[in-house]
XYZ file of C-alpha atoms in Angstrom:
363
model
C 17.431 -0.084 -18.091
C 13.800 -0.287 -19.825
C 11.674 -1.634 -17.764
C 7.760 -1.930 -18.644
C 5.268 -2.509 -16.598
C 1.990 -3.777 -16.639
C -1.322 -2.999 -13.533
C -5.275 -4.765 -14.647
C -6.306 -2.807 -11.291
C -10.250 -1.264 -12.621
C -9.803 1.516 -9.640
C -6.987 3.397 -8.177
C -5.606 2.495 -4.913
C -2.959 1.818 -2.655
C -1.401 -0.406 -4.624
C -1.770 1.367 -7.826
C 0.585 4.413 -6.135
C 2.952 2.463 -5.278
C 3.456 1.585 -8.532
C 3.827 4.504 -10.199
C 5.646 6.037 -7.261
C 8.472 3.435 -7.811
C 7.884 3.823 -11.758
C 8.674 7.780 -11.479
C 11.468 6.783 -9.370
C 13.128 4.730 -11.709
C 12.754 7.171 -14.296
C 14.487 9.678 -12.283
C 16.998 7.299 -11.967
C 17.715 7.624 -16.022
C 15.398 4.279 -16.478
C 13.324 4.488 -19.067
C 9.058 3.110 -17.461
C 6.137 2.416 -19.588
C 2.946 1.404 -18.078
C 0.195 -0.805 -19.754
C -3.140 -1.038 -17.693
C -6.681 -1.989 -17.968
C -7.741 1.135 -17.173
C -7.805 4.741 -17.774
C -8.147 4.605 -13.949
C -4.581 4.083 -13.617
C -3.338 6.098 -17.121
C -4.604 8.885 -16.074
C -2.819 9.664 -12.975
C 0.493 7.341 -14.585
C 0.299 10.537 -16.689
C 0.263 12.727 -14.393
C 3.231 11.452 -12.079
C 5.128 12.034 -15.743
C 4.445 7.993 -16.983
C 3.912 7.260 -20.650
C 1.002 4.616 -20.274
C -1.464 3.363 -22.887
C -4.057 0.716 -22.386
C -3.468 -3.038 -22.528
C -6.425 -5.054 -21.268
C -5.905 -8.754 -19.672
C -9.166 -10.178 -18.224
C -9.292 -13.177 -16.723
C -7.371 -16.687 -17.778
C -9.232 -17.827 -19.843
C -9.104 -14.421 -21.995
C -5.960 -15.879 -24.572
C -6.856 -13.022 -27.205
C -5.690 -10.073 -24.676
C -2.320 -12.354 -23.705
C -1.451 -12.443 -27.404
C -2.158 -8.779 -28.183
C -0.143 -7.801 -24.761
C 2.825 -9.750 -26.302
C 2.565 -7.856 -29.575
C 2.903 -5.048 -28.002
C 5.675 -5.851 -25.878
C 7.516 -7.135 -28.936
C 7.061 -3.347 -30.566
C 8.443 -1.625 -27.136
C 10.765 -4.126 -27.080
C 11.460 -3.803 -22.563
C 14.414 -5.422 -20.776
C 12.366 -6.249 -18.373
C 7.842 -7.237 -17.170
C 7.114 -5.776 -14.126
C 3.544 -7.707 -13.348
C 1.989 -5.946 -10.541
C -1.401 -7.421 -10.196
C -1.420 -11.143 -9.303
C -4.396 -11.808 -10.710
C -3.149 -10.988 -14.165
C 0.454 -12.934 -13.911
C -0.630 -16.175 -16.153
C -1.398 -14.027 -19.650
C 0.839 -11.382 -18.846
C 3.982 -13.097 -18.012
C 3.165 -15.309 -20.945
C 2.912 -12.823 -23.355
C 6.373 -12.094 -21.944
C 7.322 -15.031 -22.784
C 6.145 -14.998 -25.824
C 7.338 -11.694 -26.482
C 10.864 -12.586 -25.666
C 11.181 -10.192 -22.816
C 14.373 -11.201 -21.025
C 13.365 -10.949 -17.735
C 9.672 -11.220 -16.281
C 9.567 -10.238 -11.878
C 5.881 -10.169 -10.348
C 5.661 -7.496 -7.758
C 2.756 -9.220 -5.018
C 0.959 -6.549 -2.524
C -1.487 -8.372 -0.442
C -0.454 -10.614 1.888
C -3.840 -13.792 0.538
C -2.409 -13.047 -3.182
C -0.354 -16.460 -2.847
C -0.141 -19.285 -5.248
C -2.917 -21.465 -4.073
C -4.283 -22.790 -7.963
C -1.960 -24.492 -9.986
C -1.558 -22.317 -12.551
C -0.188 -19.445 -10.871
C 2.546 -22.176 -9.603
C 2.843 -22.964 -13.111
C 3.452 -19.401 -14.521
C 5.971 -18.645 -11.527
C 8.056 -21.732 -11.963
C 8.221 -21.607 -15.910
C 8.042 -17.544 -16.948
C 8.524 -15.681 -13.559
C 12.227 -15.149 -12.986
C 11.610 -13.326 -9.665
C 8.427 -12.682 -6.824
C 8.899 -9.566 -4.822
C 7.245 -9.153 -1.387
C 7.036 -6.864 1.013
C 7.420 -8.506 4.588
C 9.186 -12.132 5.539
C 5.943 -13.060 6.269
C 5.017 -13.478 2.782
C 7.478 -14.614 2.066
C 7.218 -17.703 4.316
C 3.754 -18.732 2.967
C 5.485 -18.760 -0.678
C 7.572 -21.272 0.816
C 5.110 -23.034 2.093
C 3.128 -23.109 -1.432
C 5.947 -24.435 -2.702
C 8.086 -21.696 -4.260
C 11.297 -21.826 -5.090
C 13.583 -19.449 -2.569
C 15.704 -18.553 -4.898
C 13.009 -16.957 -6.749
C 11.586 -14.606 -3.638
C 13.191 -11.728 -3.066
C 11.712 -8.798 -0.567
C 11.881 -5.663 -0.768
C 10.380 -3.123 1.749
C 8.240 -0.421 0.703
C 9.145 2.932 0.066
C 7.362 5.701 0.498
C 7.892 9.959 -0.264
C 6.757 12.230 2.643
C 3.323 13.592 1.045
C 3.940 17.136 1.117
C 1.517 19.864 3.231
C -0.812 22.017 0.795
C -2.006 24.037 3.586
C -0.803 25.824 6.768
C -0.362 24.234 9.847
C -3.511 23.744 11.074
C -5.683 24.318 7.937
C -7.698 20.578 8.042
C -8.706 20.833 12.037
C -10.152 24.890 11.437
C -11.792 23.626 8.019
C -13.674 21.009 10.005
C -14.367 23.198 12.923
C -12.450 20.685 15.592
C -12.050 22.340 18.711
C -8.850 23.639 20.003
C -6.947 20.586 21.536
C -9.464 18.462 20.328
C -7.703 14.679 20.005
C -7.852 13.002 16.509
C -7.895 9.560 15.013
C -8.488 8.689 11.380
C -7.132 6.554 8.650
C -6.768 7.868 4.686
C -7.201 4.767 1.915
C -10.566 3.652 -0.016
C -13.675 3.243 1.170
C -13.740 -0.302 0.911
C -14.656 -3.855 2.626
C -10.813 -5.163 2.805
C -10.000 -2.189 5.146
C -12.682 -2.558 7.163
C -13.929 0.426 8.161
C -17.099 -1.014 10.049
C -14.851 -2.137 12.621
C -13.026 1.100 13.133
C -15.990 2.483 13.956
C -17.186 0.247 16.432
C -13.836 1.005 17.858
C -14.338 4.161 17.710
C -17.099 4.736 19.250
C -15.636 2.712 22.691
C -13.039 5.856 22.678
C -13.889 9.346 24.876
C -16.861 11.501 23.371
C -13.867 14.375 22.777
C -12.500 11.986 20.393
C -13.044 12.753 16.575
C -12.398 10.486 13.945
C -11.422 11.860 10.347
C -11.698 9.206 7.157
C -10.591 10.510 4.043
C -11.256 8.828 0.745
C -13.902 7.528 -1.480
C -15.412 3.851 -2.296
C -17.979 1.527 -1.878
C -18.598 1.623 1.638
C -18.485 4.999 1.783
C -22.872 5.176 2.547
C -23.010 1.935 4.347
C -20.221 3.438 6.376
C -22.075 6.749 6.798
C -25.563 4.908 7.577
C -23.271 2.984 10.884
C -21.760 6.261 12.240
C -25.245 7.268 12.735
C -26.564 4.144 13.917
C -23.598 4.440 16.430
C -24.736 7.745 17.262
C -21.146 9.289 16.443
C -22.170 10.669 13.008
C -21.268 14.162 13.856
C -17.894 12.937 15.128
C -17.000 11.098 12.602
C -15.800 13.693 9.074
C -15.877 11.659 5.781
C -13.552 13.847 3.375
C -14.030 11.927 0.226
C -10.871 11.938 -1.744
C -8.108 13.991 -1.235
C -4.883 15.389 -2.424
C -3.748 17.036 0.702
C -3.778 13.649 2.003
C -0.161 15.208 3.870
C -1.965 17.648 5.718
C -4.925 15.481 6.540
C -2.019 13.088 8.145
C -0.593 16.130 9.944
C -4.264 16.538 11.492
C -4.408 13.505 13.407
C -2.914 12.387 16.602
C -3.160 8.876 15.685
C -3.710 6.370 12.742
C -5.907 3.498 12.877
C -5.644 0.341 10.457
C -8.774 -2.545 10.974
C -8.508 -4.537 7.583
C -8.711 -7.771 7.366
C -5.575 -7.997 5.126
C -2.788 -6.048 3.885
C 1.113 -6.259 2.407
C 3.023 -3.497 3.603
C -0.093 -1.078 4.132
C 1.248 2.128 2.062
C -0.668 4.411 4.285
C 0.485 2.929 6.720
C 4.327 3.943 5.883
C 2.852 7.780 4.880
C 1.442 7.783 8.493
C 4.881 6.873 9.871
C 6.640 9.327 7.504
C 4.213 12.139 9.348
C 5.468 11.483 12.384
C 1.819 9.582 13.228
C 1.598 6.642 15.452
C -0.233 3.685 14.906
C -2.370 1.352 15.671
C -2.806 -1.988 13.748
C -4.568 -4.908 12.664
C -2.054 -7.752 13.056
C -2.179 -7.699 9.029
C 1.612 -8.773 7.416
C 3.863 -6.555 7.672
C 2.540 -4.509 10.547
C 5.251 -6.089 12.880
C 7.867 -5.177 10.912
C 6.709 -1.353 10.747
C 5.613 -1.347 14.674
C 8.071 -3.352 16.171
C 9.964 -1.699 18.593
C 13.324 -0.232 17.747
C 16.911 -0.673 19.010
C 16.052 2.077 22.375
C 12.668 0.045 23.138
C 10.623 3.289 22.001
C 7.257 1.998 19.490
C 5.834 3.688 16.630
C 3.257 1.662 16.998
C 1.241 -0.969 18.328
C -0.355 -4.209 16.984
C -3.306 -5.464 17.826
C -6.076 -8.545 17.355
C -8.852 -8.181 15.065
C -11.974 -6.907 17.478
C -12.688 -3.463 17.988
C -12.599 -3.503 21.547
C -8.688 -4.071 21.574
C -7.820 -1.756 19.262
C -9.931 0.667 21.513
C -8.133 -0.022 24.486
C -5.258 0.622 22.412
C -6.194 3.968 21.391
C -7.715 4.453 24.408
C -4.372 4.030 25.994
C -2.126 6.762 23.416
C -4.733 8.845 23.834
C -4.586 9.585 27.290
C -1.397 10.157 27.196
C 0.445 13.317 25.765
C 4.388 11.620 26.155
C 3.555 8.388 25.559
C 2.303 10.151 21.717
C 5.635 12.146 21.389
C 7.773 9.405 22.086
C 5.756 7.529 19.540
C 5.598 9.986 17.094
C 9.904 9.930 17.292
C 10.099 6.645 17.043
C 7.812 6.908 13.844
C 9.576 9.286 12.545
C 13.187 7.288 12.856
C 11.887 3.814 11.781
C 9.794 5.554 8.738
C 13.865 7.202 8.049
C 15.474 4.028 8.230
C 13.234 1.392 6.983
C 10.720 3.252 4.454
C 12.897 5.289 2.543
C 12.086 6.379 -1.121
C 15.916 5.145 -2.235
C 16.267 2.393 -0.306
C 13.416 0.960 -1.968
C 14.726 1.965 -5.008
C 17.853 0.895 -4.715
C 16.135 -3.165 -4.008
C 14.085 -2.907 -6.841
C 17.173 -2.093 -9.128
C 18.560 -4.908 -8.289
C 15.852 -7.822 -8.586
C 14.809 -5.700 -12.078
C 18.200 -5.797 -13.544
C 18.693 -9.213 -12.293
C 22.169 -8.253 -10.806
C 21.548 -9.013 -7.333
C 18.337 -10.435 -4.647
C 17.287 -8.162 -2.153
C 16.283 -9.812 0.853
C 15.492 -8.714 4.481
C 14.249 -5.275 6.178
């Protein structure tokens, strides 16, 4: 199967990494893959994954010339299926695929707020898209409520490969000068408004004074977050690491992973934390209950709370105060990742929807 994909982002974040992980996995299974994208910010990492990539700019929905140029590229490549990876590019990308005679079009939806609230997206799904792939049942319900045909909806839970550790155990903690036995919370994500790291800091300030916070990632909110940490009087205990390739080592340094976003799909960073055995406290974003609800033995890999910083702090405090509870949650996190978010399981689901041989549903 020849799978072409389009990503319309101008930043490289979790959704882009997830797309590259998917394409690399399909390629490893013997499929041919090719990525079209809007920016070298995405094509560069694609090439590091060993994925062929080229520019195919798609702007706003009025940019019909972009769709025509993309259609010409697709005619030359003649893929079996086009995977549209950016919601707001669906109209032009799917239209271009149909103009080029691509046999199958599949749309990947990442964020819970990426719903067809506008008629143009309903039109694209109804007429040009064969399958819409969602990560959670909650997102599927939103599409059904918008009037999308249930037969066009598939659920493929996310899957991740365990981030490798590049340094000896404990190296990140040592490099930050953290005291032996210090309790550490944190996150690995782009420092963007959507992630609401301001809420994380306001929760962190309520935790005991010996707790440290590690934030690995870059983004437009970094300066504002550093200023807020100083204003809250915790700047010396909040460690901004910037972009890190050694995410596995950063996760190894954490006792607890915090997600304080207003909106997500199924958070890729949450799945990576679980795979590393790090318990999670998350706001009630889409996908959090699926990932963090208790297992059949009653143990839970995390806690889902409301959007108030106090609720985040209360849950985090209870977990940090109990080493036995953290150990139980660590085991539950590893089991949940192994049973629900394996890379091979995700690839099986995607092969089914991309080929049209079946519809993947359920968690």
